[in-house]
mmCIF file of C-alpha atoms in Angstrom:
data_model
loop_
_atom_site.group_PDB
_atom_site.id
_atom_site.type_symbol
_atom_site.label_atom_id
_atom_site.label_comp_id
_atom_site.label_asym_id
_atom_site.label_seq_id
_atom_site.Cartn_x
_atom_site.Cartn_y
_atom_site.Cartn_z
ATOM 1 C CA MET P 5 66.465 25.731 -12.992
ATOM 2 C CA PRO P 6 68.670 25.220 -9.995
ATOM 3 C CA ASN P 7 66.575 23.133 -7.750
ATOM 4 C CA GLY P 8 69.640 22.286 -5.721
ATOM 5 C CA GLN P 9 70.737 19.861 -8.364
ATOM 6 C CA HIS P 10 74.141 19.015 -9.718
ATOM 7 C CA GLY P 11 76.454 17.790 -12.469
ATOM 8 C CA GLN P 12 76.070 14.963 -15.062
ATOM 9 C CA PRO P 13 76.125 11.254 -14.671
ATOM 10 C CA SER P 14 79.379 9.363 -15.045
ATOM 11 C CA PRO P 15 79.204 6.558 -17.509
ATOM 12 C CA GLU P 16 81.245 4.486 -15.111
ATOM 13 C CA GLN P 17 78.764 4.981 -12.392
ATOM 14 C CA PRO P 18 75.073 3.994 -13.283
ATOM 15 C CA PRO P 19 72.592 5.663 -10.985
ATOM 16 C CA ALA P 20 71.221 4.056 -7.911
ATOM 17 C CA GLY P 21 67.706 4.277 -8.571
ATOM 18 C CA GLY P 22 67.394 7.295 -10.569
ATOM 19 C CA GLN P 23 70.074 9.217 -8.609
ATOM 20 C CA TRP P 24 73.648 9.843 -9.615
ATOM 21 C CA TYR P 25 76.658 11.564 -7.919
ATOM 22 C CA PRO P 26 79.086 13.370 -10.283
ATOM 23 C CA PRO P 27 82.428 11.856 -10.456
ATOM 24 C CA GLU P 28 84.218 14.923 -9.402
ATOM 25 C CA TRP P 29 82.545 14.896 -5.973
ATOM 26 C CA PRO P 30 85.035 12.799 -4.043
ATOM 27 C CA ALA P 31 88.082 15.045 -5.113
ATOM 28 C CA ARG P 32 86.137 18.120 -4.234
ATOM 29 C CA ILE P 33 85.080 16.734 -0.796
ATOM 30 C CA ARG P 34 88.551 15.824 0.015
ATOM 31 C CA ALA P 35 89.762 19.243 -0.886
ATOM 32 C CA LEU P 36 87.217 20.828 1.347
ATOM 33 C CA ALA P 37 88.048 18.583 4.159
ATOM 34 C CA GLU P 38 91.701 19.461 3.768
ATOM 35 C CA GLY P 39 90.940 23.190 3.792
ATOM 36 C CA ALA P 40 92.074 23.592 0.069
ATOM 37 C CA LEU P 41 88.601 24.434 -1.188
ATOM 38 C CA THR P 42 86.669 27.617 -0.070
ATOM 39 C CA PRO P 43 82.895 27.155 -0.430
ATOM 40 C CA ALA P 44 81.224 29.342 -2.883
ATOM 41 C CA ALA P 45 78.352 31.547 -1.395
ATOM 42 C CA PRO P 46 75.032 30.078 -2.390
ATOM 43 C CA LYS P 47 72.787 32.353 -4.574
ATOM 44 C CA ARG P 48 69.076 32.716 -3.710
ATOM 45 C CA ALA P 49 66.735 30.704 -5.849
ATOM 46 C CA ALA P 50 63.137 29.523 -6.016
ATOM 47 C CA THR P 51 61.300 26.642 -7.620
ATOM 48 C CA VAL P 52 57.622 25.797 -7.961
ATOM 49 C CA MET P 53 55.887 22.408 -7.865
ATOM 50 C CA LEU P 54 52.868 23.226 -10.248
ATOM 51 C CA LEU P 55 50.037 20.970 -9.616
ATOM 52 C CA ARG P 56 46.730 20.133 -11.448
ATOM 53 C CA ASP P 57 43.965 17.671 -10.497
ATOM 54 C CA THR P 58 43.274 14.517 -12.641
ATOM 55 C CA PRO P 59 40.825 11.765 -12.115
ATOM 56 C CA ALA P 60 43.766 9.705 -10.684
ATOM 57 C CA GLY P 61 44.893 12.463 -8.284
ATOM 58 C CA PRO P 62 47.103 15.528 -8.682
ATOM 59 C CA ALA P 63 49.889 15.758 -11.243
ATOM 60 C CA VAL P 64 52.942 17.857 -11.120
ATOM 61 C CA HIS P 65 54.553 19.722 -13.926
ATOM 62 C CA MET P 66 58.201 18.562 -14.644
ATOM 63 C CA LEU P 67 60.870 19.620 -17.124
ATOM 64 C CA CYS P 68 63.551 17.343 -18.456
ATOM 65 C CA ARG P 69 66.803 19.216 -18.737
ATOM 66 C CA ARG P 70 68.579 18.951 -21.976
ATOM 67 C CA ALA P 71 71.241 16.133 -21.763
ATOM 68 C CA SER P 72 73.807 18.483 -23.251
ATOM 69 C CA MET P 73 73.400 20.842 -20.206
ATOM 70 C CA ALA P 74 76.602 20.876 -18.113
ATOM 71 C CA PHE P 75 74.393 21.380 -15.003
ATOM 72 C CA ALA P 76 72.107 18.567 -14.249
ATOM 73 C CA GLY P 77 71.851 17.339 -17.763
ATOM 74 C CA GLY P 78 69.090 14.764 -18.258
ATOM 75 C CA ALA P 79 67.555 15.418 -14.815
ATOM 76 C CA TYR P 80 63.904 15.919 -14.211
ATOM 77 C CA ALA P 81 63.045 19.216 -12.225
ATOM 78 C CA TYR P 82 60.543 21.807 -11.616
ATOM 79 C CA PRO P 83 60.459 25.334 -13.164
ATOM 80 C CA GLY P 84 62.710 27.591 -11.178
ATOM 81 C CA GLY P 85 65.801 29.657 -11.217
ATOM 82 C CA GLY P 86 67.978 32.327 -9.503
ATOM 83 C CA VAL P 87 66.426 35.373 -7.915
ATOM 84 C CA ASP P 88 66.914 38.554 -9.884
ATOM 85 C CA PRO P 89 68.120 41.313 -7.479
ATOM 86 C CA ARG P 90 65.371 43.494 -9.061
ATOM 87 C CA ASP P 91 62.834 41.060 -7.584
ATOM 88 C CA GLU P 92 63.302 43.107 -4.439
ATOM 89 C CA ASP P 93 61.884 46.167 -6.084
ATOM 90 C CA HIS P 94 59.563 47.962 -3.697
ATOM 91 C CA ARG P 95 57.209 49.016 -6.484
ATOM 92 C CA ILE P 96 55.960 45.441 -6.967
ATOM 93 C CA GLY P 97 52.191 45.033 -7.300
ATOM 94 C CA TRP P 98 51.211 42.561 -4.530
ATOM 95 C CA ALA P 99 48.128 40.699 -3.180
ATOM 96 C CA GLY P 100 47.968 38.062 -0.515
ATOM 97 C CA PRO P 101 50.073 37.672 2.566
ATOM 98 C CA ASP P 102 52.409 40.578 2.768
ATOM 99 C CA GLN P 103 56.208 40.610 2.717
ATOM 100 C CA ALA P 104 56.440 40.598 6.556
ATOM 101 C CA GLN P 105 54.184 37.598 6.711
ATOM 102 C CA TRP P 106 56.282 35.905 4.084
ATOM 103 C CA ALA P 107 59.446 36.868 5.917
ATOM 104 C CA ALA P 108 58.279 35.204 9.047
ATOM 105 C CA ARG P 109 57.386 31.979 7.123
ATOM 106 C CA LEU P 110 60.620 31.908 5.213
ATOM 107 C CA GLY P 111 62.972 33.050 8.134
ATOM 108 C CA THR P 112 64.260 36.088 6.223
ATOM 109 C CA ASP P 113 63.781 39.765 6.226
ATOM 110 C CA ALA P 114 60.946 41.261 4.236
ATOM 111 C CA ALA P 115 63.125 42.419 1.198
ATOM 112 C CA THR P 116 64.558 38.814 0.855
ATOM 113 C CA ALA P 117 61.126 37.268 1.212
ATOM 114 C CA GLN P 118 59.700 39.504 -1.603
ATOM 115 C CA ALA P 119 62.613 38.667 -3.791
ATOM 116 C CA ILE P 120 62.230 34.859 -3.297
ATOM 117 C CA VAL P 121 58.352 34.983 -3.715
ATOM 118 C CA CYS P 122 58.753 37.149 -6.772
ATOM 119 C CA GLY P 123 61.416 34.791 -8.112
ATOM 120 C CA ALA P 124 59.071 31.810 -7.804
ATOM 121 C CA VAL P 125 56.316 33.489 -9.645
ATOM 122 C CA ARG P 126 58.584 35.100 -12.337
ATOM 123 C CA GLU P 127 60.460 31.783 -12.982
ATOM 124 C CA THR P 128 57.294 29.799 -13.338
ATOM 125 C CA PHE P 129 56.216 32.309 -16.092
ATOM 126 C CA GLU P 130 59.483 32.252 -17.666
ATOM 127 C CA GLU P 131 59.884 28.481 -17.734
ATOM 128 C CA ALA P 132 56.303 27.180 -17.902
ATOM 129 C CA GLY P 133 54.247 30.058 -19.276
ATOM 130 C CA VAL P 134 52.110 30.222 -16.195
ATOM 131 C CA LEU P 135 51.458 33.441 -14.280
ATOM 132 C CA LEU P 136 50.222 33.591 -10.717
ATOM 133 C CA ALA P 137 48.964 37.280 -11.043
ATOM 134 C CA GLY P 138 45.631 39.019 -11.586
ATOM 135 C CA THR P 139 44.159 42.459 -12.010
ATOM 136 C CA THR P 140 42.621 42.393 -8.579
ATOM 137 C CA PRO P 141 43.381 40.491 -5.364
ATOM 138 C CA ASP P 142 40.849 37.701 -6.178
ATOM 139 C CA THR P 143 41.412 37.275 -9.930
ATOM 140 C CA VAL P 144 43.946 35.487 -12.094
ATOM 141 C CA VAL P 145 44.866 36.077 -15.673
ATOM 142 C CA GLY P 146 43.580 33.629 -18.221
ATOM 143 C CA ASP P 147 45.400 32.241 -21.253
ATOM 144 C CA THR P 148 48.888 33.660 -21.527
ATOM 145 C CA THR P 149 50.052 32.189 -24.806
ATOM 146 C CA GLY P 150 49.567 35.224 -27.137
ATOM 147 C CA ASP P 151 52.359 36.926 -29.004
ATOM 148 C CA ASP P 152 52.196 39.857 -26.717
ATOM 149 C CA TRP P 153 52.667 37.610 -23.617
ATOM 150 C CA GLU P 154 55.468 35.838 -25.191
ATOM 151 C CA ALA P 155 57.252 39.124 -26.059
ATOM 152 C CA ASP P 156 57.078 40.056 -22.383
ATOM 153 C CA ARG P 157 58.162 36.535 -21.300
ATOM 154 C CA GLU P 158 61.177 36.822 -23.499
ATOM 155 C CA ALA P 159 62.069 40.227 -22.123
ATOM 156 C CA LEU P 160 62.003 38.851 -18.624
ATOM 157 C CA VAL P 161 64.249 35.892 -19.472
ATOM 158 C CA GLY P 162 66.726 38.367 -21.060
ATOM 159 C CA ARG P 163 66.518 40.617 -18.012
ATOM 160 C CA GLU P 164 65.461 43.478 -20.289
ATOM 161 C CA LEU P 165 62.498 43.918 -18.074
ATOM 162 C CA SER P 166 62.102 43.543 -14.408
ATOM 163 C CA PHE P 167 59.185 41.584 -13.057
ATOM 164 C CA ALA P 168 57.944 44.782 -11.152
ATOM 165 C CA GLU P 169 57.941 46.625 -14.562
ATOM 166 C CA PHE P 170 56.172 43.699 -16.191
ATOM 167 C CA LEU P 171 53.350 43.688 -13.669
ATOM 168 C CA ASP P 172 53.055 47.518 -13.650
ATOM 169 C CA ARG P 173 52.932 47.664 -17.447
ATOM 170 C CA ARG P 174 50.004 45.168 -17.417
ATOM 171 C CA GLY P 175 48.243 46.437 -14.258
ATOM 172 C CA LEU P 176 48.653 43.218 -12.530
ATOM 173 C CA LEU P 177 49.122 42.095 -8.806
ATOM 174 C CA LEU P 178 51.417 39.174 -7.756
ATOM 175 C CA ARG P 179 49.001 36.630 -6.073
ATOM 176 C CA SER P 180 51.316 35.533 -3.235
ATOM 177 C CA ASP P 181 48.221 33.626 -1.757
ATOM 178 C CA LEU P 182 48.508 31.234 -4.672
ATOM 179 C CA LEU P 183 51.826 29.891 -3.404
ATOM 180 C CA GLY P 184 52.730 27.659 -0.414
ATOM 181 C CA ALA P 185 56.285 27.399 0.777
ATOM 182 C CA TRP P 186 57.120 23.695 0.937
ATOM 183 C CA ALA P 187 60.948 23.073 1.504
ATOM 184 C CA ARG P 188 64.397 24.549 1.521
ATOM 185 C CA TRP P 189 67.648 22.840 0.160
ATOM 186 C CA ILE P 190 71.079 24.266 -0.101
ATOM 187 C CA THR P 191 73.567 23.028 -2.542
ATOM 188 C CA PRO P 192 76.461 21.179 -0.851
ATOM 189 C CA GLU P 193 79.560 23.299 0.057
ATOM 190 C CA PHE P 194 81.829 21.271 -2.238
ATOM 191 C CA GLU P 195 79.838 22.239 -5.288
ATOM 192 C CA PRO P 196 81.220 25.130 -7.412
ATOM 193 C CA ARG P 197 77.757 26.402 -8.272
ATOM 194 C CA ARG P 198 75.680 26.628 -5.259
ATOM 195 C CA TYR P 199 71.993 27.774 -4.624
ATOM 196 C CA ASP P 200 69.962 28.250 -1.538
ATOM 197 C CA THR P 201 66.601 27.181 -3.010
ATOM 198 C CA TRP P 202 63.101 27.473 -1.616
ATOM 199 C CA PHE P 203 60.522 25.108 -2.948
ATOM 200 C CA PHE P 204 56.954 26.216 -3.356
ATOM 201 C CA VAL P 205 53.685 24.535 -4.396
ATOM 202 C CA ALA P 206 51.012 25.981 -6.452
ATOM 203 C CA ALA P 207 47.814 24.912 -8.462
ATOM 204 C CA LEU P 208 47.623 25.667 -12.161
ATOM 205 C CA PRO P 209 45.219 28.539 -12.496
ATOM 206 C CA GLU P 210 41.983 27.838 -14.521
ATOM 207 C CA GLY P 211 42.185 29.011 -18.018
ATOM 208 C CA GLN P 212 46.058 28.711 -18.151
ATOM 209 C CA ARG P 213 48.201 25.912 -19.611
ATOM 210 C CA THR P 214 51.730 25.070 -19.409
ATOM 211 C CA ARG P 215 54.323 24.943 -22.263
ATOM 212 C CA ASN P 216 57.941 24.198 -22.621
ATOM 213 C CA ALA P 217 59.168 27.753 -22.563
ATOM 214 C CA SER P 218 62.665 26.929 -21.106
ATOM 215 C CA THR P 219 65.686 26.794 -23.366
ATOM 216 C CA GLU P 220 67.174 24.493 -20.806
ATOM 217 C CA ALA P 221 64.582 21.693 -21.191
ATOM 218 C CA ASP P 222 63.913 19.451 -24.143
ATOM 219 C CA ARG P 223 60.582 18.193 -23.023
ATOM 220 C CA THR P 224 58.036 18.509 -20.189
ATOM 221 C CA VAL P 225 55.464 16.178 -18.508
ATOM 222 C CA TRP P 226 52.531 16.205 -16.179
ATOM 223 C CA ILE P 227 53.036 13.187 -13.872
ATOM 224 C CA ARG P 228 51.598 11.935 -10.654
ATOM 225 C CA PRO P 229 54.238 12.325 -7.857
ATOM 226 C CA GLN P 230 53.947 8.638 -7.172
ATOM 227 C CA ASP P 231 54.519 7.634 -10.768
ATOM 228 C CA ALA P 232 57.618 9.977 -11.022
ATOM 229 C CA ALA P 233 58.902 8.352 -7.866
ATOM 230 C CA ALA P 234 58.283 4.895 -9.260
ATOM 231 C CA GLY P 235 60.254 5.933 -12.266
ATOM 232 C CA TYR P 236 63.058 7.157 -10.109
ATOM 233 C CA ASP P 237 63.252 4.034 -8.127
ATOM 234 C CA ALA P 238 63.261 2.029 -11.264
ATOM 235 C CA GLY P 239 66.154 3.994 -12.541
ATOM 236 C CA GLU P 240 64.150 5.454 -15.483
ATOM 237 C CA LEU P 241 63.926 9.050 -14.467
ATOM 238 C CA LEU P 242 66.935 10.806 -13.114
ATOM 239 C CA MET P 243 66.665 13.249 -10.218
ATOM 240 C CA MET P 244 68.716 14.805 -7.609
ATOM 241 C CA PRO P 245 67.813 14.442 -3.878
ATOM 242 C CA PRO P 246 65.826 17.697 -3.610
ATOM 243 C CA THR P 247 63.561 16.736 -6.376
ATOM 244 C CA ILE P 248 62.647 13.262 -5.494
ATOM 245 C CA SER P 249 62.377 14.126 -1.770
ATOM 246 C CA THR P 250 59.660 16.801 -2.433
ATOM 247 C CA LEU P 251 57.973 14.498 -4.994
ATOM 248 C CA ARG P 252 57.566 11.835 -2.220
ATOM 249 C CA SER P 253 56.367 14.379 0.181
ATOM 250 C CA LEU P 254 53.432 15.282 -2.328
ATOM 251 C CA GLU P 255 52.257 11.596 -2.608
ATOM 252 C CA PRO P 256 49.774 11.691 0.376
ATOM 253 C CA TYR P 257 47.602 14.505 -1.152
ATOM 254 C CA GLY P 258 44.514 13.719 -3.096
ATOM 255 C CA ALA P 259 44.045 17.044 -4.598
ATOM 256 C CA ALA P 260 46.184 20.196 -5.387
ATOM 257 C CA ALA P 261 44.055 22.219 -2.836
ATOM 258 C CA ASP P 262 44.962 19.644 -0.195
ATOM 259 C CA ALA P 263 48.665 20.190 -0.772
ATOM 260 C CA LEU P 264 48.337 23.935 -0.801
ATOM 261 C CA ALA P 265 46.365 23.586 2.608
ATOM 262 C CA ALA P 266 49.245 21.485 4.065
ATOM 263 C CA ALA P 267 52.069 23.950 2.975
ATOM 264 C CA GLY P 268 51.847 25.979 6.098
ATOM 265 C CA ALA P 269 52.856 22.993 8.263
ATOM 266 C CA GLN P 270 55.929 21.973 6.160
ATOM 267 C CA ASP P 271 59.339 22.254 7.657
ATOM 268 C CA LEU P 272 61.479 24.894 6.087
ATOM 269 C CA ALA P 273 64.625 24.123 7.907
ATOM 270 C CA PRO P 274 67.271 24.087 5.250
ATOM 271 C CA VAL P 275 68.685 20.740 4.145
ATOM 272 C CA LEU P 276 72.408 20.840 3.536
ATOM 273 C CA ALA P 277 74.502 17.823 2.708
ATOM 274 C CA GLU P 278 77.358 16.585 5.026
ATOM 275 C CA ALA P 279 80.386 14.902 3.716
ATOM 276 C CA SER P 280 83.286 13.227 5.645
ATOM 277 C CA LEU P 281 86.303 11.086 4.886
ATOM 278 C CA GLU P 282 86.455 7.730 6.682
ATOM 279 C CA ASP P 283 89.469 5.440 5.872
ATOM 280 C CA GLY P 284 89.716 6.509 2.142
ATOM 281 C CA VAL P 285 85.857 6.490 1.689
ATOM 282 C CA VAL P 286 83.906 9.499 1.249
ATOM 283 C CA VAL P 287 80.382 9.396 3.229
ATOM 284 C CA LEU P 288 77.835 11.724 1.729
ATOM 285 C CA SER P 289 74.515 12.266 3.509
ATOM 286 C CA TRP P 290 71.624 14.717 3.696
ATOM 287 C CA PRO P 291 70.499 14.927 7.328
ATOM 288 C CA GLY P 292 66.896 13.477 7.680
ATOM 289 C CA HIS P 293 67.007 11.914 4.307
ATOM 290 C CA ASP P 294 68.716 8.522 4.750
ATOM 291 C CA GLU P 295 67.809 7.171 1.290
ATOM 292 C CA PHE P 296 70.480 9.508 -0.172
ATOM 293 C CA THR P 297 73.443 8.447 1.911
ATOM 294 C CA LYS P 298 76.268 7.468 -0.370
ATOM 295 C CA ARG P 299 79.638 5.885 0.317
ATOM 296 C CA VAL P 300 82.294 6.171 -2.507
ATOM 297 C CA THR P 301 85.992 5.817 -2.665
ATOM 298 C CA LEU P 302 88.237 8.663 -3.317
ATOM 299 C CA GLY P 303 88.719 7.352 -6.906
ATOM 300 C CA GLY P 304 85.019 7.981 -7.422
ATOM 301 C CA GLY P 305 83.802 4.311 -7.393
ATOM 302 C CA PRO P 306 80.984 3.037 -5.231
ATOM 303 C CA VAL P 307 81.973 1.051 -2.062
#
């Protein structure tokens, strides 16, 4: 569940709003600035903002990562994870915009685009039990909570089964038209674990239901983006910049279909944090997202 997120909160540094900066960041930023730290290559990842309509407006499915997790423990995030190299398999059953069209949208080659889209659909099934696939280009599978589905889901999680093999075995086509690309965030260069993460939006298919299928989350919620953002602002819900930024961007839409219709106009220019040292103070910012700018001393304390 990468979502471009990082670390655990420091007990000495309460979050500003619902945001925190891991205490090891200043030292790593200084090492990067001094040339003593070589940035890790980011791994490809995908995450999905799954929406469903309610009388009060669309709600988004979020997972709360276990507090014991070394990576983003206690943070709220969306279903998602790293791309399996096998997601590039040319045998994938496919419906909707083809790989070339997705490559143009994502700014990649066709094989990479297929891997990213497959990763988004696969991870949504692995972590939420929701499958964006059907037996024909205009159908979607129904309930996926049976024991046979669960056995396949666990085989996918364990990488015993590739997503292409899973679809082929069940005679299914990936419904790429049910996804809309929304944003792209890259983990900062000073982080030891880095991801190049594409964010997608999708609507919960009729007849399907979410469940907490992730071993990394201790609970899940359906929550309106504005309510989640309010919880973040009040310091009640912990999130990293990519999560709260994408939540805020969903607030204007009155229905899941409206968000999907707006996906094609979303800016996919990658967002990458910038860090600098100014008179012993680390200045950390995400271009175009001023609310996340942070100034901390090299000792890790706020300015």
